[in-house]
PDB file of C-alpha atoms in Angstrom:
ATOM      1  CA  UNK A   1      -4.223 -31.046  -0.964  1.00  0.00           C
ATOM      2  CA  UNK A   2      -6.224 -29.851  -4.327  1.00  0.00           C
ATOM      3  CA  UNK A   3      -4.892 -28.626  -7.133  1.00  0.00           C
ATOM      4  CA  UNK A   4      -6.866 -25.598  -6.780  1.00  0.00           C
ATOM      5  CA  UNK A   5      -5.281 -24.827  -3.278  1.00  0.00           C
ATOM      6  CA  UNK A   6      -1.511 -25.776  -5.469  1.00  0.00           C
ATOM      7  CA  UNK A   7      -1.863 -23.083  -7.767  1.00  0.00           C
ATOM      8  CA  UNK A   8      -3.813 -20.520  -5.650  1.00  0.00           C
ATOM      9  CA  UNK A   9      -0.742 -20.632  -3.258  1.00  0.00           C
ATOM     10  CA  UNK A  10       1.643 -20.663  -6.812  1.00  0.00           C
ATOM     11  CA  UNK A  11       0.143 -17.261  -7.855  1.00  0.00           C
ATOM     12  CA  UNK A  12       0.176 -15.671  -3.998  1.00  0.00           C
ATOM     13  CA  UNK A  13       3.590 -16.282  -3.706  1.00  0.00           C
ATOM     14  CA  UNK A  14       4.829 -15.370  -7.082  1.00  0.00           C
ATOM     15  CA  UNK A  15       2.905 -11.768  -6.420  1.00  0.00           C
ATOM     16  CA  UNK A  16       4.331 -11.393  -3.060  1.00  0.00           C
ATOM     17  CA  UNK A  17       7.709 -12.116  -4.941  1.00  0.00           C
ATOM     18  CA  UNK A  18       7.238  -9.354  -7.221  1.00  0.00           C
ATOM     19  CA  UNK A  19       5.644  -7.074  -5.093  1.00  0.00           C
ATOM     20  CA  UNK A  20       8.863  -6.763  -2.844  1.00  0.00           C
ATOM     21  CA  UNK A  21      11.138  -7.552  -5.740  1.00  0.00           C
ATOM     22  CA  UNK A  22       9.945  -4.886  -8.318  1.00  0.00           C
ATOM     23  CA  UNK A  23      11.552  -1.248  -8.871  1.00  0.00           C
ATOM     24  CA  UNK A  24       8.307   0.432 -10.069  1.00  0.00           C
ATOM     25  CA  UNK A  25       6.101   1.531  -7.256  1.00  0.00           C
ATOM     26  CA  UNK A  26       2.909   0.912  -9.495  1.00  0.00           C
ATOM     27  CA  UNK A  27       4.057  -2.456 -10.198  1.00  0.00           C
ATOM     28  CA  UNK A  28       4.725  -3.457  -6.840  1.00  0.00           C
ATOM     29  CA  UNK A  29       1.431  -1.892  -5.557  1.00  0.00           C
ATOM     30  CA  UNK A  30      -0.325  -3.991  -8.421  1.00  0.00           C
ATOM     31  CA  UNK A  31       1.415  -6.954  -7.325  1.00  0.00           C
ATOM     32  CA  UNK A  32       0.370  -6.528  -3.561  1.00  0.00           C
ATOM     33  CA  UNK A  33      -3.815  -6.289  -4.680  1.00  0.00           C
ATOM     34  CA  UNK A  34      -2.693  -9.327  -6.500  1.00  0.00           C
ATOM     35  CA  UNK A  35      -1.280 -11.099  -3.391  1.00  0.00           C
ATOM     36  CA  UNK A  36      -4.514 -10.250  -1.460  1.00  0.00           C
ATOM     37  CA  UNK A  37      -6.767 -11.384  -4.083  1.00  0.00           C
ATOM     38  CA  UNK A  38      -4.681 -14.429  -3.774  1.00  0.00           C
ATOM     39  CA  UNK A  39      -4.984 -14.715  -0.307  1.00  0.00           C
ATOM     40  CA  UNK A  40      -8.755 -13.922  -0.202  1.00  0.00           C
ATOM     41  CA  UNK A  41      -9.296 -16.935  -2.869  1.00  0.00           C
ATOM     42  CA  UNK A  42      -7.269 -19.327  -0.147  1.00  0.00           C
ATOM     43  CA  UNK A  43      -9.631 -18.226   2.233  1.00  0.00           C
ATOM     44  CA  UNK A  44     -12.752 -18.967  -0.256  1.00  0.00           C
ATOM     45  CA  UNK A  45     -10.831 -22.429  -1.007  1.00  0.00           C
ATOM     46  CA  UNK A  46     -10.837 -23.179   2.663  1.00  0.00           C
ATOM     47  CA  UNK A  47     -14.691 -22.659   3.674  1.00  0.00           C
ATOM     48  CA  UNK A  48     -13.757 -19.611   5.613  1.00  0.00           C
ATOM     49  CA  UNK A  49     -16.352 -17.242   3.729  1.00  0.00           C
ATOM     50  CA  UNK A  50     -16.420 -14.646   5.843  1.00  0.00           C
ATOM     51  CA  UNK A  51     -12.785 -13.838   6.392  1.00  0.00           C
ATOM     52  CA  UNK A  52     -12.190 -14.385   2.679  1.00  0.00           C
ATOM     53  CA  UNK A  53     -14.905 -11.896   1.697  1.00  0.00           C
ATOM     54  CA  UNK A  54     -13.376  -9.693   4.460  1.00  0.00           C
ATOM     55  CA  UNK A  55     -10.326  -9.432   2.971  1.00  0.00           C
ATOM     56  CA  UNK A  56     -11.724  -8.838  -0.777  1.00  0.00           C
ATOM     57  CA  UNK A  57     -13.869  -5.460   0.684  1.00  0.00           C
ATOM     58  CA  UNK A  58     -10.606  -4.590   3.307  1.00  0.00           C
ATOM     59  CA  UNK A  59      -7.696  -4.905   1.475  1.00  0.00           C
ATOM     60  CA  UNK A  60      -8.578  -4.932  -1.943  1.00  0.00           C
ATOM     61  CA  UNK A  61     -11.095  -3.211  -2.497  1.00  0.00           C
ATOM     62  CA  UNK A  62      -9.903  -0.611   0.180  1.00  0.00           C
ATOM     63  CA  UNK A  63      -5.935  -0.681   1.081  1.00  0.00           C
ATOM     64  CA  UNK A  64      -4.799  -2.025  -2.236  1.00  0.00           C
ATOM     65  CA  UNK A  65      -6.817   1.282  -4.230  1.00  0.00           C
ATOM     66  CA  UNK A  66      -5.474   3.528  -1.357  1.00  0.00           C
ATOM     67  CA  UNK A  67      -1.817   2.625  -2.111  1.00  0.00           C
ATOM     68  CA  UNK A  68      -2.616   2.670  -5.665  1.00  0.00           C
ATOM     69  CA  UNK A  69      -3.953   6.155  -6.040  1.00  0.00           C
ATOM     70  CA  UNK A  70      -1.700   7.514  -3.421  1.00  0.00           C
ATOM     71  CA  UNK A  71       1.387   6.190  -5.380  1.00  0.00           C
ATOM     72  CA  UNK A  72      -0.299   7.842  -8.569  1.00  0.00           C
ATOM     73  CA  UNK A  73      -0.901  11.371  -6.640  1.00  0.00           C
ATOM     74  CA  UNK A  74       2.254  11.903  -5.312  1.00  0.00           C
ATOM     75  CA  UNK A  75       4.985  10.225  -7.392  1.00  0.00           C
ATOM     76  CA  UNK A  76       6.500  12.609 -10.304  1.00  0.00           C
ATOM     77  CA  UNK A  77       6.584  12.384 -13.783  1.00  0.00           C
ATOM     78  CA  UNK A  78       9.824  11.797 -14.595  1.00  0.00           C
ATOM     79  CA  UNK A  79      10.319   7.636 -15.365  1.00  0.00           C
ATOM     80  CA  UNK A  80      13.483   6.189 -13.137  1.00  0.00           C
ATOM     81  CA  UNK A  81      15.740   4.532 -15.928  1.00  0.00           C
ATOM     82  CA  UNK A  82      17.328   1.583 -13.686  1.00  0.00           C
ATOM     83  CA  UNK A  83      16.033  -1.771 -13.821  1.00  0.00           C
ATOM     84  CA  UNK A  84      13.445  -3.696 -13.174  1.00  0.00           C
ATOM     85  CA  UNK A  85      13.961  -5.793 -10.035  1.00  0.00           C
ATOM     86  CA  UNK A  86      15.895  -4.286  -6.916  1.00  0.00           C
ATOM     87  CA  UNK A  87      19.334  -5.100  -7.016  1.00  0.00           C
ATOM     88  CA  UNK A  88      18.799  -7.273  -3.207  1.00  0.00           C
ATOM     89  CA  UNK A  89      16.027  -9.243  -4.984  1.00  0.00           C
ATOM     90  CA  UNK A  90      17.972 -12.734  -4.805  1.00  0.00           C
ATOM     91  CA  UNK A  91      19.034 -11.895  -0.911  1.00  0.00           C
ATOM     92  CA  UNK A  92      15.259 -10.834   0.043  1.00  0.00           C
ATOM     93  CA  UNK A  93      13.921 -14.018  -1.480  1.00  0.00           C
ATOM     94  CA  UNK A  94      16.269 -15.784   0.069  1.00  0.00           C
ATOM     95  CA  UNK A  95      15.500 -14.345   3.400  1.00  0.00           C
ATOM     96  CA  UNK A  96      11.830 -14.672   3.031  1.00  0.00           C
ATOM     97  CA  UNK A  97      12.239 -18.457   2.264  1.00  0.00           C
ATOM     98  CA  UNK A  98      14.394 -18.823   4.967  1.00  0.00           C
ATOM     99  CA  UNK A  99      12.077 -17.408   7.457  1.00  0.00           C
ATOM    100  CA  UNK A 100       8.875 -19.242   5.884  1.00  0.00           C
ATOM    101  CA  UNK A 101      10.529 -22.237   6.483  1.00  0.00           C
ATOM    102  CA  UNK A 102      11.288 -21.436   9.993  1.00  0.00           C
ATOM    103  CA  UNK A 103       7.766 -20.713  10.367  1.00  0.00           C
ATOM    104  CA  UNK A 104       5.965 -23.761   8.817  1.00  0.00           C
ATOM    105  CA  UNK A 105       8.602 -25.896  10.938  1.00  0.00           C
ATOM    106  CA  UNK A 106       7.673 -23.952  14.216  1.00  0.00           C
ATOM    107  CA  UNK A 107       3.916 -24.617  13.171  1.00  0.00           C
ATOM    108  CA  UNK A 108       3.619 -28.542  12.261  1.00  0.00           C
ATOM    109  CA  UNK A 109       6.007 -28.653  15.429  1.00  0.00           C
ATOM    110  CA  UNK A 110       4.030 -27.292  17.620  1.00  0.00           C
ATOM    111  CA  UNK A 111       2.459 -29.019  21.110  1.00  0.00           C
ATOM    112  CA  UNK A 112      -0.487 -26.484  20.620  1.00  0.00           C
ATOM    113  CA  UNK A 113      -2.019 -28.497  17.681  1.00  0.00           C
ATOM    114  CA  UNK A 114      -4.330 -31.181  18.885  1.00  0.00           C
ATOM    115  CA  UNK A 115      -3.282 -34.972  17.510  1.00  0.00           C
ATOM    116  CA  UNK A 116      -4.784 -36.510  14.697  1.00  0.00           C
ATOM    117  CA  UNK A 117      -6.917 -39.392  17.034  1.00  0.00           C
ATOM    118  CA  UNK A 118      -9.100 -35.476  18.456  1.00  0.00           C
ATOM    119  CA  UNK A 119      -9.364 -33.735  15.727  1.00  0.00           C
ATOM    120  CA  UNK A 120     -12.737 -32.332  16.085  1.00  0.00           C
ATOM    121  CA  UNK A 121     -15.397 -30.720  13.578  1.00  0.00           C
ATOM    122  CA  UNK A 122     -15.223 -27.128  13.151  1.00  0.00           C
ATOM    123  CA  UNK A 123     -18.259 -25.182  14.121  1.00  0.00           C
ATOM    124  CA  UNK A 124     -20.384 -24.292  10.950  1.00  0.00           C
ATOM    125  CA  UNK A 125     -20.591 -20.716  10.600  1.00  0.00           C
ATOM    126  CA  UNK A 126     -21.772 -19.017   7.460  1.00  0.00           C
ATOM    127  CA  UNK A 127     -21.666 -15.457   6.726  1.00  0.00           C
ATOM    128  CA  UNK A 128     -25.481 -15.307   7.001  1.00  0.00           C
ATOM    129  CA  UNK A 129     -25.063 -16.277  10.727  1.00  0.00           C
ATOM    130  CA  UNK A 130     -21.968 -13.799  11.339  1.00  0.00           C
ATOM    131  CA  UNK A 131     -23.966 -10.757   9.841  1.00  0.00           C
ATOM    132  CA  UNK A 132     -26.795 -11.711  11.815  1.00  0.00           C
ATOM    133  CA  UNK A 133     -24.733 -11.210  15.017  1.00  0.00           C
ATOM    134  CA  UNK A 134     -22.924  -8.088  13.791  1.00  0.00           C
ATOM    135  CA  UNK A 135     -26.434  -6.178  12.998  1.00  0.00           C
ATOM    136  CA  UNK A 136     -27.931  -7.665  16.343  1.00  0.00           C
ATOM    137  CA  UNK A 137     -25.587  -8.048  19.485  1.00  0.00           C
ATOM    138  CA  UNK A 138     -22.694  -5.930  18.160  1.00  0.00           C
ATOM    139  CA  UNK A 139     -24.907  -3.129  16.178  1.00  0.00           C
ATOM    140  CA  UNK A 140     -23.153  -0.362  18.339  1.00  0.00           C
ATOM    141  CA  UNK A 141     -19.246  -1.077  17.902  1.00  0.00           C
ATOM    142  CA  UNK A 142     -19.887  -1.300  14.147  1.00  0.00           C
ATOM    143  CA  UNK A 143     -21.237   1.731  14.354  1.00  0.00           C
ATOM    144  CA  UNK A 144     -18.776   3.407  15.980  1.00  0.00           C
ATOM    145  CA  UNK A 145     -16.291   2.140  14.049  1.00  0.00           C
ATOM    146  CA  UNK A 146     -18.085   3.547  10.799  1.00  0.00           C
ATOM    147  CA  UNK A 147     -17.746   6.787  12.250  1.00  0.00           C
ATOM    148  CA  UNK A 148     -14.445   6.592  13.160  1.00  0.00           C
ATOM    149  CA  UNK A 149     -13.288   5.930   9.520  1.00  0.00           C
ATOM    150  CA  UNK A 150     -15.762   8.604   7.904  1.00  0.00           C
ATOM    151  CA  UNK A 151     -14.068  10.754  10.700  1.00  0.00           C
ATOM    152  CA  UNK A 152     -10.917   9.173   9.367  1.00  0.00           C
ATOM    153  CA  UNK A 153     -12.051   9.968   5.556  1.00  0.00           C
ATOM    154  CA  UNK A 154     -12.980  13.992   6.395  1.00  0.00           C
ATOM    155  CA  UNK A 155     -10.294  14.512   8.071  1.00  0.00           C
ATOM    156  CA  UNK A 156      -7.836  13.372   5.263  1.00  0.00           C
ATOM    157  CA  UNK A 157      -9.533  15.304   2.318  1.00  0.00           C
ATOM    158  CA  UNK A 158      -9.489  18.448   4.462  1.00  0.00           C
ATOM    159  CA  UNK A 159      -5.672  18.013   5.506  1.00  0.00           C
ATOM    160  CA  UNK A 160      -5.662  17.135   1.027  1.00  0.00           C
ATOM    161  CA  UNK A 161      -7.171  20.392   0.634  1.00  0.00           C
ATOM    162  CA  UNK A 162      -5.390  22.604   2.619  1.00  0.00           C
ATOM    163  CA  UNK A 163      -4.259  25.968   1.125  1.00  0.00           C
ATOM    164  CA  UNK A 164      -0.334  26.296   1.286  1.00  0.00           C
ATOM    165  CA  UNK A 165       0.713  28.865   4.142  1.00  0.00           C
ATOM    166  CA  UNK A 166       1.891  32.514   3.528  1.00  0.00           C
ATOM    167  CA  UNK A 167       5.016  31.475   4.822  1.00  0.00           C
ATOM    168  CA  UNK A 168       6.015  29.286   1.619  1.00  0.00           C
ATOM    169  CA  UNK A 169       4.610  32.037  -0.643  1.00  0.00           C
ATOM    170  CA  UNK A 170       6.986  35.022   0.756  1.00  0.00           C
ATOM    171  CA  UNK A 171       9.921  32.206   0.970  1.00  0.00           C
ATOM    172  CA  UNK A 172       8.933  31.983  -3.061  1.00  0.00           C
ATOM    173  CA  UNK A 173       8.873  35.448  -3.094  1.00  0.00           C
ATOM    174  CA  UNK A 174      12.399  35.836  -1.460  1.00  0.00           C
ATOM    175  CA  UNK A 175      13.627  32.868  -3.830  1.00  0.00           C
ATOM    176  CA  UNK A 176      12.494  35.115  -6.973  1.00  0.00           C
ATOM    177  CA  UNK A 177      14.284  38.042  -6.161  1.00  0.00           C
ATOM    178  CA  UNK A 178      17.111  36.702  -5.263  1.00  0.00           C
ATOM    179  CA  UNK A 179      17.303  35.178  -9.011  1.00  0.00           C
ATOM    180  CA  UNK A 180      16.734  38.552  -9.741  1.00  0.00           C
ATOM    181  CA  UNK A 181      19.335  40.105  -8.026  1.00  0.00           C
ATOM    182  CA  UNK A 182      21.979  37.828  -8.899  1.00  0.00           C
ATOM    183  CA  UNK A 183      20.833  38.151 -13.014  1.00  0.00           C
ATOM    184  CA  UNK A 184      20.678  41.784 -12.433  1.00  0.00           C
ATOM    185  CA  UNK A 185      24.757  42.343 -12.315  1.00  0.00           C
ATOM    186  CA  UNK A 186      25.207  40.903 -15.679  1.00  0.00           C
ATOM    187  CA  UNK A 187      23.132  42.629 -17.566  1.00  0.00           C
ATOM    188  CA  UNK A 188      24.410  46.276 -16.161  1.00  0.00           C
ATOM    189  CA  UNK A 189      28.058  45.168 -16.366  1.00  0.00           C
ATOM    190  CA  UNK A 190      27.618  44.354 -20.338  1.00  0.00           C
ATOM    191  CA  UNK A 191      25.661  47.609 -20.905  1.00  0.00           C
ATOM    192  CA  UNK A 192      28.645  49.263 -18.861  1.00  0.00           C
ATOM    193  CA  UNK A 193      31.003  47.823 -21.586  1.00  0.00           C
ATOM    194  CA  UNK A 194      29.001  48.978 -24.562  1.00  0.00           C
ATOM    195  CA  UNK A 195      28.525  52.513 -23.180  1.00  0.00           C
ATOM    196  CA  UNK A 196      32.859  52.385 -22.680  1.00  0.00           C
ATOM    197  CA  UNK A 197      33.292  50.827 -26.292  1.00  0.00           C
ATOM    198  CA  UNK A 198      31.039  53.489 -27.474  1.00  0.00           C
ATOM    199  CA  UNK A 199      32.976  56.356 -25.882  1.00  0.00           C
TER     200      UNK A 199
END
Protein backbone atom coordinates (compact mmCIF):
# COMPACT_ATOMS: atom_id res chain seq x y z
CA UNK A 1 0.00 0.00 0.00
CA UNK A 2 1.57 3.64 -1.01
CA UNK A 3 1.76 6.36 0.92
CA UNK A 4 -0.16 8.26 -1.51
CA UNK A 5 -3.19 5.78 -1.24
CA UNK A 6 -2.42 6.31 3.13
CA UNK A 7 -3.12 9.80 3.09
CA UNK A 8 -5.66 10.04 0.20
CA UNK A 9 -7.86 7.65 2.35
CA UNK A 10 -6.62 10.01 5.70
CA UNK A 11 -8.19 13.14 4.09
CA UNK A 12 -11.57 11.14 2.66
CA UNK A 13 -12.33 10.01 5.87
CA UNK A 14 -11.55 12.99 7.94
CA UNK A 15 -14.09 14.99 5.37
CA UNK A 16 -16.69 12.41 5.59
CA UNK A 17 -16.15 12.89 9.46
CA UNK A 18 -16.87 16.43 9.30
CA UNK A 19 -19.31 16.44 6.78
CA UNK A 20 -21.80 14.40 9.05
CA UNK A 21 -20.30 15.79 12.21
CA UNK A 22 -20.56 19.61 11.48
CA UNK A 23 -23.57 22.03 12.59
CA UNK A 24 -23.18 24.49 9.66
CA UNK A 25 -24.90 23.34 6.54
CA UNK A 26 -22.18 25.18 4.35
CA UNK A 27 -19.55 23.47 6.17
CA UNK A 28 -20.85 20.16 5.90
CA UNK A 29 -21.73 20.64 2.17
CA UNK A 30 -17.97 21.83 1.75
CA UNK A 31 -16.84 18.89 3.50
CA UNK A 32 -18.92 16.41 1.28
CA UNK A 33 -17.18 18.07 -2.33
CA UNK A 34 -14.18 17.43 -0.23
CA UNK A 35 -14.97 13.71 0.39
CA UNK A 36 -15.68 13.25 -3.37
CA UNK A 37 -12.65 14.92 -4.48
CA UNK A 38 -11.12 12.48 -2.15
CA UNK A 39 -12.73 9.68 -3.47
CA UNK A 40 -12.21 10.67 -7.16
CA UNK A 41 -8.24 10.95 -6.36
CA UNK A 42 -8.54 7.06 -4.94
CA UNK A 43 -9.97 6.27 -8.07
CA UNK A 44 -7.04 8.22 -10.10
CA UNK A 45 -4.55 6.37 -7.53
CA UNK A 46 -6.00 3.07 -8.56
CA UNK A 47 -5.76 3.21 -12.57
CA UNK A 48 -9.47 3.45 -12.78
CA UNK A 49 -9.45 6.76 -14.99
CA UNK A 50 -12.60 6.74 -16.12
CA UNK A 51 -14.66 6.25 -13.01
CA UNK A 52 -12.37 8.69 -11.21
CA UNK A 53 -12.90 11.40 -13.84
CA UNK A 54 -16.61 10.39 -13.61
CA UNK A 55 -16.94 11.23 -10.33
CA UNK A 56 -14.89 14.71 -10.56
CA UNK A 57 -17.63 15.99 -13.56
CA UNK A 58 -20.78 14.00 -11.46
CA UNK A 59 -20.43 14.77 -8.11
CA UNK A 60 -18.24 17.53 -7.86
CA UNK A 61 -18.48 19.41 -10.31
CA UNK A 62 -22.34 18.76 -10.44
CA UNK A 63 -24.03 17.40 -7.00
CA UNK A 64 -21.51 18.96 -4.68
CA UNK A 65 -22.33 22.85 -6.47
CA UNK A 66 -26.07 21.81 -6.46
CA UNK A 67 -26.10 21.27 -2.66
CA UNK A 68 -23.92 24.16 -2.30
CA UNK A 69 -25.98 26.81 -3.98
CA UNK A 70 -29.19 25.28 -2.90
CA UNK A 71 -28.05 25.49 0.81
CA UNK A 72 -27.03 29.24 -0.03
CA UNK A 73 -30.63 30.01 -1.75
CA UNK A 74 -32.77 28.83 0.71
CA UNK A 75 -31.18 28.98 4.18
CA UNK A 76 -31.88 32.46 6.14
CA UNK A 77 -29.81 35.00 7.34
CA UNK A 78 -29.92 34.76 10.72
CA UNK A 79 -26.44 32.71 12.08
CA UNK A 80 -27.55 29.61 14.57
CA UNK A 81 -25.44 30.39 17.82
CA UNK A 82 -24.90 26.60 19.06
CA UNK A 83 -21.83 24.84 18.42
CA UNK A 84 -19.89 23.55 16.09
CA UNK A 85 -20.17 19.76 15.92
CA UNK A 86 -23.67 17.98 16.52
CA UNK A 87 -24.06 17.02 19.90
CA UNK A 88 -24.32 12.82 18.55
CA UNK A 89 -20.95 13.41 16.82
CA UNK A 90 -18.97 10.82 19.13
CA UNK A 91 -22.10 8.16 18.78
CA UNK A 92 -22.26 8.67 14.77
CA UNK A 93 -18.54 8.09 14.50
CA UNK A 94 -18.78 5.44 16.49
CA UNK A 95 -21.49 3.87 14.50
CA UNK A 96 -19.88 4.52 11.23
CA UNK A 97 -16.66 2.72 12.44
CA UNK A 98 -18.55 0.07 13.67
CA UNK A 99 -20.29 -0.62 10.50
CA UNK A 100 -17.01 -0.04 8.28
CA UNK A 101 -15.54 -2.60 10.11
CA UNK A 102 -18.34 -4.94 9.60
CA UNK A 103 -18.00 -4.23 6.07
CA UNK A 104 -14.23 -4.64 5.35
CA UNK A 105 -14.58 -8.00 7.49
CA UNK A 106 -17.60 -9.19 5.29
CA UNK A 107 -15.33 -8.21 2.20
CA UNK A 108 -11.71 -9.88 2.82
CA UNK A 109 -14.12 -12.76 4.08
CA UNK A 110 -15.77 -13.31 1.33
CA UNK A 111 -15.87 -16.83 -0.96
CA UNK A 112 -16.63 -14.43 -3.96
CA UNK A 113 -12.97 -13.16 -4.17
CA UNK A 114 -10.84 -15.39 -6.29
CA UNK A 115 -7.49 -16.83 -4.28
CA UNK A 116 -4.27 -15.37 -4.57
CA UNK A 117 -2.67 -18.62 -6.85
CA UNK A 118 -5.80 -16.97 -9.95
CA UNK A 119 -5.55 -13.75 -9.62
CA UNK A 120 -5.77 -12.64 -13.11
CA UNK A 121 -4.79 -9.30 -15.07
CA UNK A 122 -7.38 -6.78 -15.33
CA UNK A 123 -8.47 -5.86 -18.78
CA UNK A 124 -6.74 -2.53 -19.92
CA UNK A 125 -9.24 -0.03 -20.57
CA UNK A 126 -8.44 3.63 -20.96
CA UNK A 127 -10.82 6.37 -21.19
CA UNK A 128 -9.89 6.84 -24.87
CA UNK A 129 -11.33 3.30 -25.49
CA UNK A 130 -14.55 3.88 -23.17
CA UNK A 131 -15.44 7.22 -25.05
CA UNK A 132 -14.91 5.55 -28.17
CA UNK A 133 -17.72 3.06 -27.32
CA UNK A 134 -20.02 5.66 -25.73
CA UNK A 135 -19.95 7.99 -29.07
CA UNK A 136 -20.18 4.72 -31.28
CA UNK A 137 -22.36 1.70 -30.01
CA UNK A 138 -24.17 3.58 -27.22
CA UNK A 139 -24.54 7.18 -29.11
CA UNK A 140 -28.42 6.94 -28.57
CA UNK A 141 -28.85 6.23 -24.66
CA UNK A 142 -26.40 9.09 -24.05
CA UNK A 143 -28.43 11.01 -25.86
CA UNK A 144 -31.40 10.41 -24.32
CA UNK A 145 -30.13 10.73 -21.19
CA UNK A 146 -28.86 14.39 -22.08
CA UNK A 147 -32.27 15.21 -22.72
CA UNK A 148 -33.65 13.88 -19.88
CA UNK A 149 -31.49 16.10 -17.56
CA UNK A 150 -31.89 19.38 -19.79
CA UNK A 151 -35.62 18.29 -19.41
CA UNK A 152 -34.65 17.85 -15.80
CA UNK A 153 -32.80 21.46 -15.79
CA UNK A 154 -36.08 23.44 -17.55
CA UNK A 155 -38.25 22.05 -15.64
CA UNK A 156 -36.59 23.13 -12.28
CA UNK A 157 -35.92 26.86 -13.25
CA UNK A 158 -39.55 27.14 -14.38
CA UNK A 159 -40.98 25.47 -11.06
CA UNK A 160 -37.83 28.39 -9.51
CA UNK A 161 -39.65 30.93 -11.31
CA UNK A 162 -43.02 30.49 -10.61
CA UNK A 163 -45.14 33.54 -9.61
CA UNK A 164 -46.72 33.01 -6.03
CA UNK A 165 -50.61 32.23 -6.35
CA UNK A 166 -53.45 34.77 -5.62
CA UNK A 167 -54.35 32.64 -2.94
CA UNK A 168 -51.20 33.61 -0.66
CA UNK A 169 -51.63 37.27 -1.70
CA UNK A 170 -55.45 37.66 -0.37
CA UNK A 171 -54.32 35.31 2.75
CA UNK A 172 -51.60 38.44 3.12
CA UNK A 173 -54.24 40.61 2.53
CA UNK A 174 -56.55 39.04 5.26
CA UNK A 175 -53.33 38.85 7.62
CA UNK A 176 -52.97 42.84 7.19
CA UNK A 177 -56.24 43.74 8.15
CA UNK A 178 -56.59 41.78 10.73
CA UNK A 179 -53.40 43.70 12.32
CA UNK A 180 -55.42 46.44 11.49
CA UNK A 181 -58.39 45.67 13.15
CA UNK A 182 -56.98 44.53 16.25
CA UNK A 183 -54.59 48.08 16.41
CA UNK A 184 -57.67 49.90 15.52
CA UNK A 185 -59.44 49.52 19.22
CA UNK A 186 -56.61 51.16 20.92
CA UNK A 187 -56.25 54.00 19.29
CA UNK A 188 -60.24 54.97 19.48
CA UNK A 189 -60.41 53.88 23.13
CA UNK A 190 -57.45 56.51 24.09
CA UNK A 191 -59.04 59.26 21.93
CA UNK A 192 -62.38 58.24 23.82
CA UNK A 193 -60.50 59.09 27.11
CA UNK A 194 -59.12 62.41 25.99
CA UNK A 195 -62.46 63.59 24.55
CA UNK A 196 -64.00 62.46 28.48
CA UNK A 197 -60.93 64.22 30.26
CA UNK A 198 -61.62 67.12 28.10
CA UNK A 199 -65.33 67.36 28.97
Amino acid sequence: MSLSLIILAFVTLLAASAAMSLRNLVHCALALAVTFAGLAALYLNLDAQFVGFAQILVYVGAVAILIVFAILLTRSGDTPNEAVLAPGWISGIAISAGVFTVLGWAVLNSKALPSSGTLSLAPAATVKDIGKVLMEQYVLPLEVIGLLLTAAMIGAVVIALKEPSKSSSSRGDEAQIKKTEQVEPSHVGSYVGEKKGAA
